[in-house]
Short mmCIF file of N, CA and C in Angstrom, two decimals:
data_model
loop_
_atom_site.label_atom_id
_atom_site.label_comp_id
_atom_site.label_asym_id
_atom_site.label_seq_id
_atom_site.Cartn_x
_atom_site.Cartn_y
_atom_site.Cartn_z
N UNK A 1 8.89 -224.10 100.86
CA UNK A 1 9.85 -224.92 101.56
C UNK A 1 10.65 -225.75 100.56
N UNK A 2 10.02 -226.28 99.61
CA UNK A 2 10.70 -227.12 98.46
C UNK A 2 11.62 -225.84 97.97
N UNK A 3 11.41 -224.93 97.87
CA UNK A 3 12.45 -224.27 96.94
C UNK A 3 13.86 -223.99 97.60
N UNK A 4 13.64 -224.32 99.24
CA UNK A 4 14.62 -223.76 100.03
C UNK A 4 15.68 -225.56 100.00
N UNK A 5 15.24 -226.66 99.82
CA UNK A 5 15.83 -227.81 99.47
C UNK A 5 16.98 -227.76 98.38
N UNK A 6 18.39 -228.38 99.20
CA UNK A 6 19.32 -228.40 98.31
C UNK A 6 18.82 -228.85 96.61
N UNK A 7 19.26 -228.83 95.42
CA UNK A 7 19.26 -229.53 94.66
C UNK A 7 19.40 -231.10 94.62
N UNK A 8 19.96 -231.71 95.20
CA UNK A 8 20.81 -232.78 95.51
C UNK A 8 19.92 -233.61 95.80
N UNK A 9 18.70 -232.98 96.90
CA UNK A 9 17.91 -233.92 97.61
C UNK A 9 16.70 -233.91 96.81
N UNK A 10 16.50 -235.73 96.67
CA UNK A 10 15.70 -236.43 95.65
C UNK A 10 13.94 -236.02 96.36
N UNK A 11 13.28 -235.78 95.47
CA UNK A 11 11.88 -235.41 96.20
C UNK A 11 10.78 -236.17 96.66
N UNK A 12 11.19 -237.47 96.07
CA UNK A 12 10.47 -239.21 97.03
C UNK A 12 10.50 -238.96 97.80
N UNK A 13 11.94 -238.74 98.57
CA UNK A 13 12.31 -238.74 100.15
C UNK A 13 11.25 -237.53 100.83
N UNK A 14 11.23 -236.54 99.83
CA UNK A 14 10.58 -235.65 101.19
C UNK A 14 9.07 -235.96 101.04
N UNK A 15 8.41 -236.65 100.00
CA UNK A 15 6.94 -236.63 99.70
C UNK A 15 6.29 -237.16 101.00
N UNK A 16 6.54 -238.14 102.04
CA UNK A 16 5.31 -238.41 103.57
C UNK A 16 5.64 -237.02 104.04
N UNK A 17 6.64 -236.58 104.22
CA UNK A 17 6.78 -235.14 105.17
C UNK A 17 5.67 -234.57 104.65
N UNK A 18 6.08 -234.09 103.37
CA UNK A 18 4.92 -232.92 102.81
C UNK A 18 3.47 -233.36 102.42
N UNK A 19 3.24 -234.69 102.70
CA UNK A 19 1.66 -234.77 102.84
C UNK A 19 1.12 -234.76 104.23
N UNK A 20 2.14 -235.14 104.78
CA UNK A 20 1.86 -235.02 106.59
C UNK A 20 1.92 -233.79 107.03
N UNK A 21 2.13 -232.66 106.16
CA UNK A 21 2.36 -231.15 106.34
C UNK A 21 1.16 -230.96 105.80
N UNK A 22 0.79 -231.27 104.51
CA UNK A 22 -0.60 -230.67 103.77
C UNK A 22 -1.56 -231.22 104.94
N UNK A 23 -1.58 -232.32 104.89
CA UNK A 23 -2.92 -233.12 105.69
C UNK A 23 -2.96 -232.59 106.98
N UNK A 24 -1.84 -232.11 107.54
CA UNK A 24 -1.98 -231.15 108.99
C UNK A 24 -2.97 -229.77 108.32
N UNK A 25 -2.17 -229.04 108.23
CA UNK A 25 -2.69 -227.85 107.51
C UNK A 25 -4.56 -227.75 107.31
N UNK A 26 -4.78 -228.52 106.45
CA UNK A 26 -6.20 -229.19 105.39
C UNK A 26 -6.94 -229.66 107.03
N UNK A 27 -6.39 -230.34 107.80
CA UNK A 27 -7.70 -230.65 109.14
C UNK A 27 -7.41 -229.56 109.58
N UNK A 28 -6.82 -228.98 110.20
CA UNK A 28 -6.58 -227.73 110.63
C UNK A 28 -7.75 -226.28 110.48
N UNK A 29 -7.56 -226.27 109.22
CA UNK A 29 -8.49 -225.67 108.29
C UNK A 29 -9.87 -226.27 108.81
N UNK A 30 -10.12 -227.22 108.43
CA UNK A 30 -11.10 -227.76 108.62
C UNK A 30 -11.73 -227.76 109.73
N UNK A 31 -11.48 -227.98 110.85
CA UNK A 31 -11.90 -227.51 112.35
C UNK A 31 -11.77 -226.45 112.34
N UNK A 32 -11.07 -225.31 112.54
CA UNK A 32 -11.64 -223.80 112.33
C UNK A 32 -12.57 -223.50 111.53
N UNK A 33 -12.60 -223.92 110.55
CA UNK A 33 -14.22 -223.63 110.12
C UNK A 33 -15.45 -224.50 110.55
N UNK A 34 -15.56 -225.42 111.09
CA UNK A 34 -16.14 -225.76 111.77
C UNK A 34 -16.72 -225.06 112.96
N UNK A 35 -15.46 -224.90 113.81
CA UNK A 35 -15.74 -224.07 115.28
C UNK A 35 -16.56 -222.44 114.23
N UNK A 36 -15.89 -221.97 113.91
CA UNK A 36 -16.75 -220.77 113.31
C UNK A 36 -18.48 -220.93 112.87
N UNK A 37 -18.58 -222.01 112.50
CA UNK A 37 -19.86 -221.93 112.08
C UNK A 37 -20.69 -222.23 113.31
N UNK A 38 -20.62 -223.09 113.92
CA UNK A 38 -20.98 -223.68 115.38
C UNK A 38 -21.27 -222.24 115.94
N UNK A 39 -20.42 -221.43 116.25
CA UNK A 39 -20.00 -220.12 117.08
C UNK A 39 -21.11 -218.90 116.37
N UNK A 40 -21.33 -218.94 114.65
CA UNK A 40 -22.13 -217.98 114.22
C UNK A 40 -23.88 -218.79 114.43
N UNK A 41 -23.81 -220.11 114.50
CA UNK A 41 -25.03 -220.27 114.59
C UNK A 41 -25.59 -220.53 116.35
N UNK A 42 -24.47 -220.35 117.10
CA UNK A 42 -24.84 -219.99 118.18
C UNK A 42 -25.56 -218.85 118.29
N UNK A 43 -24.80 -217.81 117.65
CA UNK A 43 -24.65 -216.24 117.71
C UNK A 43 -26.10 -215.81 117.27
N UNK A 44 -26.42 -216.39 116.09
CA UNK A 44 -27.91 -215.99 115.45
C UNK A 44 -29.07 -216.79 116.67
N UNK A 45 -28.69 -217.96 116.99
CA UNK A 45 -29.77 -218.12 117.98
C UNK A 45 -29.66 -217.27 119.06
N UNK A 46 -28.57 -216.84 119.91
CA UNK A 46 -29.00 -215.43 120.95
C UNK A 46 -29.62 -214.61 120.30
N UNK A 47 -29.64 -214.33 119.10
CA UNK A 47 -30.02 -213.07 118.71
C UNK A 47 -31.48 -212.92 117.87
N UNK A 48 -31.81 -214.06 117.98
CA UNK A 48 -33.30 -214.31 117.81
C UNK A 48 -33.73 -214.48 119.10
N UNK A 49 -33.78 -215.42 120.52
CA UNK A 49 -33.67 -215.31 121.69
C UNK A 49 -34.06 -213.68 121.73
N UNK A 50 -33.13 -212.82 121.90
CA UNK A 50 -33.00 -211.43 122.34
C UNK A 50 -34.58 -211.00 121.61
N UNK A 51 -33.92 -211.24 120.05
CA UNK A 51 -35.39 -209.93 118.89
C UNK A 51 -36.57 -210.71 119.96
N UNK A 52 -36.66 -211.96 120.09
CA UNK A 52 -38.09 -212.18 120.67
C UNK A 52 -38.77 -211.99 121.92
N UNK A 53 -37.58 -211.99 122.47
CA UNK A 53 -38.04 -210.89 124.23
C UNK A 53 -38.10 -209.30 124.46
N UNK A 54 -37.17 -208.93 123.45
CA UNK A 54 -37.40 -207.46 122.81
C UNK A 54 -39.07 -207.47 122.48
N UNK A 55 -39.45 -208.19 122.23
CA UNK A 55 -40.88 -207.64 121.09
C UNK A 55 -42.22 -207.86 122.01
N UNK A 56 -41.61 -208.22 123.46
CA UNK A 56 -43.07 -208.21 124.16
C UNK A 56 -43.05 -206.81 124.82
N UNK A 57 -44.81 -206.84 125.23
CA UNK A 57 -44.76 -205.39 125.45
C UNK A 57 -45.84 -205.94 126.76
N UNK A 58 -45.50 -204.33 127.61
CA UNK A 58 -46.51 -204.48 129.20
C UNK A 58 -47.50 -203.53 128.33
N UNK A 59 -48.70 -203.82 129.12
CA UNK A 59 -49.83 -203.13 128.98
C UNK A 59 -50.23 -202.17 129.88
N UNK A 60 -50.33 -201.22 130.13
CA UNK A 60 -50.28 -200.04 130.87
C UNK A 60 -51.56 -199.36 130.64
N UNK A 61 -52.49 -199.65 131.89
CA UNK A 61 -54.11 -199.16 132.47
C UNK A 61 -53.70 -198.08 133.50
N UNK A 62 -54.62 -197.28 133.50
CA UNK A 62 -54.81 -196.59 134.48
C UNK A 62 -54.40 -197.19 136.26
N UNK A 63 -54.98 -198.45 136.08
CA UNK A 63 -54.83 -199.11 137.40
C UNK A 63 -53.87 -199.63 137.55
N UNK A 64 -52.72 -200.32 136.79
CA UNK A 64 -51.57 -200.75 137.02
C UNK A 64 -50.71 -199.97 138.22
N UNK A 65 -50.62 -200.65 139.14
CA UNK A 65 -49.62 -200.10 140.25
C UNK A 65 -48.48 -200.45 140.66
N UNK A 66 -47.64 -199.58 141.25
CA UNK A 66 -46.02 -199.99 141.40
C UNK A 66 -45.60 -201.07 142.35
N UNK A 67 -45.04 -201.97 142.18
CA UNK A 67 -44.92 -203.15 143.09
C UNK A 67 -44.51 -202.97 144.07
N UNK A 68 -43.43 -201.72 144.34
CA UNK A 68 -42.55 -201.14 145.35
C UNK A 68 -43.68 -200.14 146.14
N UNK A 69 -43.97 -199.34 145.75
CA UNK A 69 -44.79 -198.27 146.33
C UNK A 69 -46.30 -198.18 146.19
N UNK A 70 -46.63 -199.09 145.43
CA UNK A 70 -47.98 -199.54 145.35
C UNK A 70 -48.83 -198.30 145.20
N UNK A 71 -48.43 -197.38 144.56
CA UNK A 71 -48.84 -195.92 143.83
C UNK A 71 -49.08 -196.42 142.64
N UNK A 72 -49.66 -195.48 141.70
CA UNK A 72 -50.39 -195.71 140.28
C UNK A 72 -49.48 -195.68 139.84
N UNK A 73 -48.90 -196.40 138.03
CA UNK A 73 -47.91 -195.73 137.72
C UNK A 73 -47.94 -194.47 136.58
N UNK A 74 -49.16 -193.90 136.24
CA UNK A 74 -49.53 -193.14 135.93
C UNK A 74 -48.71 -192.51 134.52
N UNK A 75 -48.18 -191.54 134.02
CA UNK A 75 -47.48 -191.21 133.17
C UNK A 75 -46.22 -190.96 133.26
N UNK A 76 -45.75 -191.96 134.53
CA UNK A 76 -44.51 -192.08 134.90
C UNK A 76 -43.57 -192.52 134.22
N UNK A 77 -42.13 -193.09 134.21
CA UNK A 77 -41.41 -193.47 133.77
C UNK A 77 -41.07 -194.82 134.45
N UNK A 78 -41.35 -195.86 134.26
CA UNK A 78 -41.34 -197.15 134.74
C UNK A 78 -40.56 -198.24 134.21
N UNK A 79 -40.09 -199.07 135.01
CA UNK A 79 -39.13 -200.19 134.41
C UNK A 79 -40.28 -201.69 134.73
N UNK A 80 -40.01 -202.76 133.56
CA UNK A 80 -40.65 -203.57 133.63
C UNK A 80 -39.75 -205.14 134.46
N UNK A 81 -40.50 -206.01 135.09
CA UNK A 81 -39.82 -206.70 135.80
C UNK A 81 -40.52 -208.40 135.09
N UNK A 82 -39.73 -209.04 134.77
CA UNK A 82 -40.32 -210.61 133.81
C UNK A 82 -41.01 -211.24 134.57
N UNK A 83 -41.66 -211.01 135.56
CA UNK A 83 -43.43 -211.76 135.64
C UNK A 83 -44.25 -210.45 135.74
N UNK A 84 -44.07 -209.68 134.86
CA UNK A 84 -45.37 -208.85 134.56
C UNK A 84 -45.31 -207.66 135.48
N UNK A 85 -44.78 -207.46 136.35
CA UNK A 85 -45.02 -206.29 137.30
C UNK A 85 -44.36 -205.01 137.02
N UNK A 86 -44.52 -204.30 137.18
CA UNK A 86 -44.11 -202.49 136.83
C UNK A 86 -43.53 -201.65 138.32
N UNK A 87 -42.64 -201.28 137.85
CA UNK A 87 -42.19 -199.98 139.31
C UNK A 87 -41.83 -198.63 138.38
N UNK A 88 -42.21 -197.68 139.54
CA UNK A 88 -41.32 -196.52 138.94
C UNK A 88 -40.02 -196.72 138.91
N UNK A 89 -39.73 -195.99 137.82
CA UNK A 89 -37.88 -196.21 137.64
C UNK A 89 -37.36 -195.91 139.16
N UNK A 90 -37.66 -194.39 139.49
CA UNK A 90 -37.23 -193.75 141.50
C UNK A 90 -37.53 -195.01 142.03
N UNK A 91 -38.95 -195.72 141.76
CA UNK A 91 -38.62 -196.50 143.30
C UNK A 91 -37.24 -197.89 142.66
N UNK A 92 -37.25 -198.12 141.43
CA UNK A 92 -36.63 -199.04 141.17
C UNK A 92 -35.22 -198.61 141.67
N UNK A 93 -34.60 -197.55 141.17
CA UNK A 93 -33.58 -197.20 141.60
C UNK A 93 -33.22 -197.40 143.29
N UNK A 94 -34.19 -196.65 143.99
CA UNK A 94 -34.32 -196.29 145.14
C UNK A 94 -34.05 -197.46 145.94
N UNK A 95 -34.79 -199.16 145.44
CA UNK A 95 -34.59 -200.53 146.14
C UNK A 95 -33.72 -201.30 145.64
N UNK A 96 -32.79 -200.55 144.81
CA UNK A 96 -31.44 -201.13 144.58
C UNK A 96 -29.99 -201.19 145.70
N UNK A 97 -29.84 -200.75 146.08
CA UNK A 97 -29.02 -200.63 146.92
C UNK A 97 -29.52 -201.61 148.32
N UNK A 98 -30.47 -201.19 149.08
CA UNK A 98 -31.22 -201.90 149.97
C UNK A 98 -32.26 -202.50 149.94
N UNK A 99 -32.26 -203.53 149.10
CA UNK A 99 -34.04 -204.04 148.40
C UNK A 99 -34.17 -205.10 149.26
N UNK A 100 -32.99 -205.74 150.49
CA UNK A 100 -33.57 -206.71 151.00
C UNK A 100 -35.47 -206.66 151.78
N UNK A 101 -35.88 -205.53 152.20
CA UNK A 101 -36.76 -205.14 152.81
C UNK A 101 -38.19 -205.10 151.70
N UNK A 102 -38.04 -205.24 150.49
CA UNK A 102 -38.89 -205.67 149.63
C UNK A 102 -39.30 -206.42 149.38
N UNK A 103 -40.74 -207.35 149.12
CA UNK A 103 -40.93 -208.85 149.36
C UNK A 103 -40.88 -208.98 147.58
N UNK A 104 -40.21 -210.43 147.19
CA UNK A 104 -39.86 -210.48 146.42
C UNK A 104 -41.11 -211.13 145.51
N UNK A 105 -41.27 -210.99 144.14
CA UNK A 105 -42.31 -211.72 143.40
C UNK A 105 -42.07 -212.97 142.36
N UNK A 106 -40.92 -213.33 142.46
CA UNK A 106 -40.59 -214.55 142.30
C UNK A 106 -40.56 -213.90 140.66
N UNK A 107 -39.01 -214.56 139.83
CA UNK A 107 -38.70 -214.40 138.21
C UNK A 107 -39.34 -215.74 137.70
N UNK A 108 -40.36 -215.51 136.60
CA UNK A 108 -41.03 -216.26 135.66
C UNK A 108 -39.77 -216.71 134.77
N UNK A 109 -39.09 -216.12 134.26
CA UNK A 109 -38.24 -216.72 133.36
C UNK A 109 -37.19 -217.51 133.60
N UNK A 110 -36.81 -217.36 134.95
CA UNK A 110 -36.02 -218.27 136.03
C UNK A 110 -34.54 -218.43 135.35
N UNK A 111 -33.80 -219.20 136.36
CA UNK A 111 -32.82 -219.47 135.88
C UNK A 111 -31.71 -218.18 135.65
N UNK A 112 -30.61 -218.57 134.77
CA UNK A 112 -29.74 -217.37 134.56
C UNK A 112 -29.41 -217.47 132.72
N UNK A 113 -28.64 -216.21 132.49
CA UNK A 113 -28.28 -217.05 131.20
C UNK A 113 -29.52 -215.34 130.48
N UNK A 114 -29.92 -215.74 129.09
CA UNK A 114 -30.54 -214.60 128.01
C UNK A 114 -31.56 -214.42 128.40
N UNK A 115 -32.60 -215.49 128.98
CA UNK A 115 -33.75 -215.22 129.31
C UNK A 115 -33.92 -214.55 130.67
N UNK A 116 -32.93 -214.83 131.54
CA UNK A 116 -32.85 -214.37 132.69
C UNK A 116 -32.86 -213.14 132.96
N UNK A 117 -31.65 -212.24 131.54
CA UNK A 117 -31.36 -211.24 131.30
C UNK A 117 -31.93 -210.10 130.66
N UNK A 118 -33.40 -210.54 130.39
CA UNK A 118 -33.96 -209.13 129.39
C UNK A 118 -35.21 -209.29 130.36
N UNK A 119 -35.82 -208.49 130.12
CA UNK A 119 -37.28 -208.02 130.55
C UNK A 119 -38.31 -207.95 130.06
N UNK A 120 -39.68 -208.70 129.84
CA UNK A 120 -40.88 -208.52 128.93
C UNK A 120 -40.53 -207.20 128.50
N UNK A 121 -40.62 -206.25 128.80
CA UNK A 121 -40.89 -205.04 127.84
C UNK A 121 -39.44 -204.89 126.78
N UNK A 122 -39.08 -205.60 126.60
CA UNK A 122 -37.73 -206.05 125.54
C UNK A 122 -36.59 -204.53 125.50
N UNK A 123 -36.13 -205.14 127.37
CA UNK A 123 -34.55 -204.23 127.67
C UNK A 123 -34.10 -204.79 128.54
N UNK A 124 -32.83 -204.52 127.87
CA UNK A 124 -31.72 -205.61 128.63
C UNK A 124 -31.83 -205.43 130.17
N UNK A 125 -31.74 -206.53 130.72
CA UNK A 125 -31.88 -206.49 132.23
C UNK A 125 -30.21 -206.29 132.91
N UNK A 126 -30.43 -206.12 134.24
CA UNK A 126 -29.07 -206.07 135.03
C UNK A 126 -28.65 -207.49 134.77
N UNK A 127 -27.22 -207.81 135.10
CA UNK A 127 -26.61 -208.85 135.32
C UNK A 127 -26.76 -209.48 136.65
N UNK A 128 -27.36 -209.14 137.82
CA UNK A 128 -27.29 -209.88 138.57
C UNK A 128 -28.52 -209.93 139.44
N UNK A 129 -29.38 -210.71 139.94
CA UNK A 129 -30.51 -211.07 141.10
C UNK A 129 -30.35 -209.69 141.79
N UNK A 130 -30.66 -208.67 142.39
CA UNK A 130 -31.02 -207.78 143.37
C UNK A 130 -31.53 -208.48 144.51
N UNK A 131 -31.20 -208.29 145.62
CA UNK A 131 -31.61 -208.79 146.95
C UNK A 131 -33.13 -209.00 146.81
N UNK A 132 -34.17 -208.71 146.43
CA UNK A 132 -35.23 -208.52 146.41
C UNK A 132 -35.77 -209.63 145.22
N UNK A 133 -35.11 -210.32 144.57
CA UNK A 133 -35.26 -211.20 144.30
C UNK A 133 -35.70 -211.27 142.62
N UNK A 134 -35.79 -209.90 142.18
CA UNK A 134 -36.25 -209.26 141.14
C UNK A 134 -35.38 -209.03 140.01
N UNK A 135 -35.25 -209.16 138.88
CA UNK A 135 -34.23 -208.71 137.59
C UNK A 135 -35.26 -207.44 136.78
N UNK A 136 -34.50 -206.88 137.04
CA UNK A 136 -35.32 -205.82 136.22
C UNK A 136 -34.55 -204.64 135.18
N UNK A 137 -34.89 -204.25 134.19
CA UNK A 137 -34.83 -203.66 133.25
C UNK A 137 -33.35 -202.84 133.95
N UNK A 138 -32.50 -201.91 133.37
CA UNK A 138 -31.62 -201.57 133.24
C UNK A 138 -31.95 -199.87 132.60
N UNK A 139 -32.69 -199.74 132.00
CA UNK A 139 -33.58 -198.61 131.66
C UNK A 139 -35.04 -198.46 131.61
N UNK A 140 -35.73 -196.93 132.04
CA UNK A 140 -37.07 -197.26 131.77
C UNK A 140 -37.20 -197.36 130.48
N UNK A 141 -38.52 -198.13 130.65
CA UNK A 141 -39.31 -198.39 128.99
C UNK A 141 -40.04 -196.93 128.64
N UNK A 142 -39.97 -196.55 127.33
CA UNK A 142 -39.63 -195.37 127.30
C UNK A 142 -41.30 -195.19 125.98
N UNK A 143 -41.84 -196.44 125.71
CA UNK A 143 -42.48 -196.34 124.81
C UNK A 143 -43.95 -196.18 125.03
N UNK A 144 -44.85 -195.68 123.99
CA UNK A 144 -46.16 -195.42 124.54
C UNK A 144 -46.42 -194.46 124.98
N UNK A 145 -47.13 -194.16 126.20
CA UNK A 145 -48.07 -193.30 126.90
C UNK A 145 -46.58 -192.92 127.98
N UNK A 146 -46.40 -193.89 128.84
CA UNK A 146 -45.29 -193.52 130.06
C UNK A 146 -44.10 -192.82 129.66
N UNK A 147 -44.01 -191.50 129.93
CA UNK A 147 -42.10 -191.29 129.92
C UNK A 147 -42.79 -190.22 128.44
N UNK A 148 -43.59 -189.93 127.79
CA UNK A 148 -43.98 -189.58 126.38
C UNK A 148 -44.05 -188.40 126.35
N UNK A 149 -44.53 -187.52 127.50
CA UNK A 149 -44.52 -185.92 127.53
C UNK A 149 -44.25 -185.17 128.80
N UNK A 150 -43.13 -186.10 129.21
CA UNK A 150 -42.46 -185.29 130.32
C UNK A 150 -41.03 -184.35 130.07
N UNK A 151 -40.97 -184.14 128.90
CA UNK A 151 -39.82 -183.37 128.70
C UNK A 151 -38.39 -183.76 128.10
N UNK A 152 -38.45 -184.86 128.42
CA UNK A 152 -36.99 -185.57 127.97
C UNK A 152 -37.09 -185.88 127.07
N UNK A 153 -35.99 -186.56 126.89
CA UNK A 153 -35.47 -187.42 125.56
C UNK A 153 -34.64 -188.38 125.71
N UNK A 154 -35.62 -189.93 125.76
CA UNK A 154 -34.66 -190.99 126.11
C UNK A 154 -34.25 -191.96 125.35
N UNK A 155 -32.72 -192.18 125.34
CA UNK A 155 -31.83 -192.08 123.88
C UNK A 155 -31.90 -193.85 124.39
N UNK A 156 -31.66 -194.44 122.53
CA UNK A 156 -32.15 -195.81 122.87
C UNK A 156 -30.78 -195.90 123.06
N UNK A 157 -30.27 -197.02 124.18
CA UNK A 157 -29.52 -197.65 124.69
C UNK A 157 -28.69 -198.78 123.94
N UNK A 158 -29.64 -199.33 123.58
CA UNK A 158 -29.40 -200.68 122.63
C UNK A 158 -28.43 -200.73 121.81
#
């Protein structure tokens, strides 16, 4: 900008402008990097949040039964629900659409928001409550014994 200044004009005169230009600029600066760091150390806490609900795992007995159909869940393919309970993926699917008729088992992790959103067996949950009162996994859990020698191949999501 100084170079675009007639010759003529003495550079006292313009010196408050151009510190009131730098000193804009310089806070300027300064709050954007601010907000950025705020924003990445948000970012790393979801994402520790997440690794640590990722890393729990259901335990799967012979006797474990489906909450929906109250059948074994055997070497099925099952989705996990955050107070501990298990369905087959079919019936999970199946009480999506019409799950009001399902009695609900009340979410341990409550609330809405990251925790709301994943599932002990560490997969991302649906975005929203199901009539039934349940948040549950978004894919079956695919690890272990369940889902292991039925033929498929289930591609991680994540």
């Amino acid at each position: 900008v100084l170079e675009l200044l007639p010759d003529g004009v003495p550079l006292h005169l313009m010196l408050p402008w151009v510190e009131a230009v730098v000193q804009a600029g310089t806070q300027a600066k300064r709050n954007m990097a601010v907000v950025k760091h705020l924003r990445r150390a948000e970012n790393l806490a979801v994402r520790e949040e997440l690794a640590r609900l990722k890393s729990g795992r259901v335990v799967l007995s012979s006797e474990r039964a489906c909450c929906l159909c109250f059948k074994r869940i055997g070497p099925a393919v099952f989705v996990a629900y955050p107070d501990m309970t298990l369905a087959h993926y079919l019936c999970h699917k199946r009480s999506q659409p019409s799950a009001a008729h399902v009695p609900g088992a009340g979410n341990l992790l409550g609330g809405s928001g990251l925790s709301a959103g994943l599932s002990l067996a560490g997969l991302v949950g649906s975005a929203g409550l199901p009539a039934n009162g349940r948040k549950a996994t978004s894919r079956p859990y695919t690890g272990g014994y369940a889902g292991g020698n039925d033929g498929y191949d289930y591609p991680d999501l994540l």
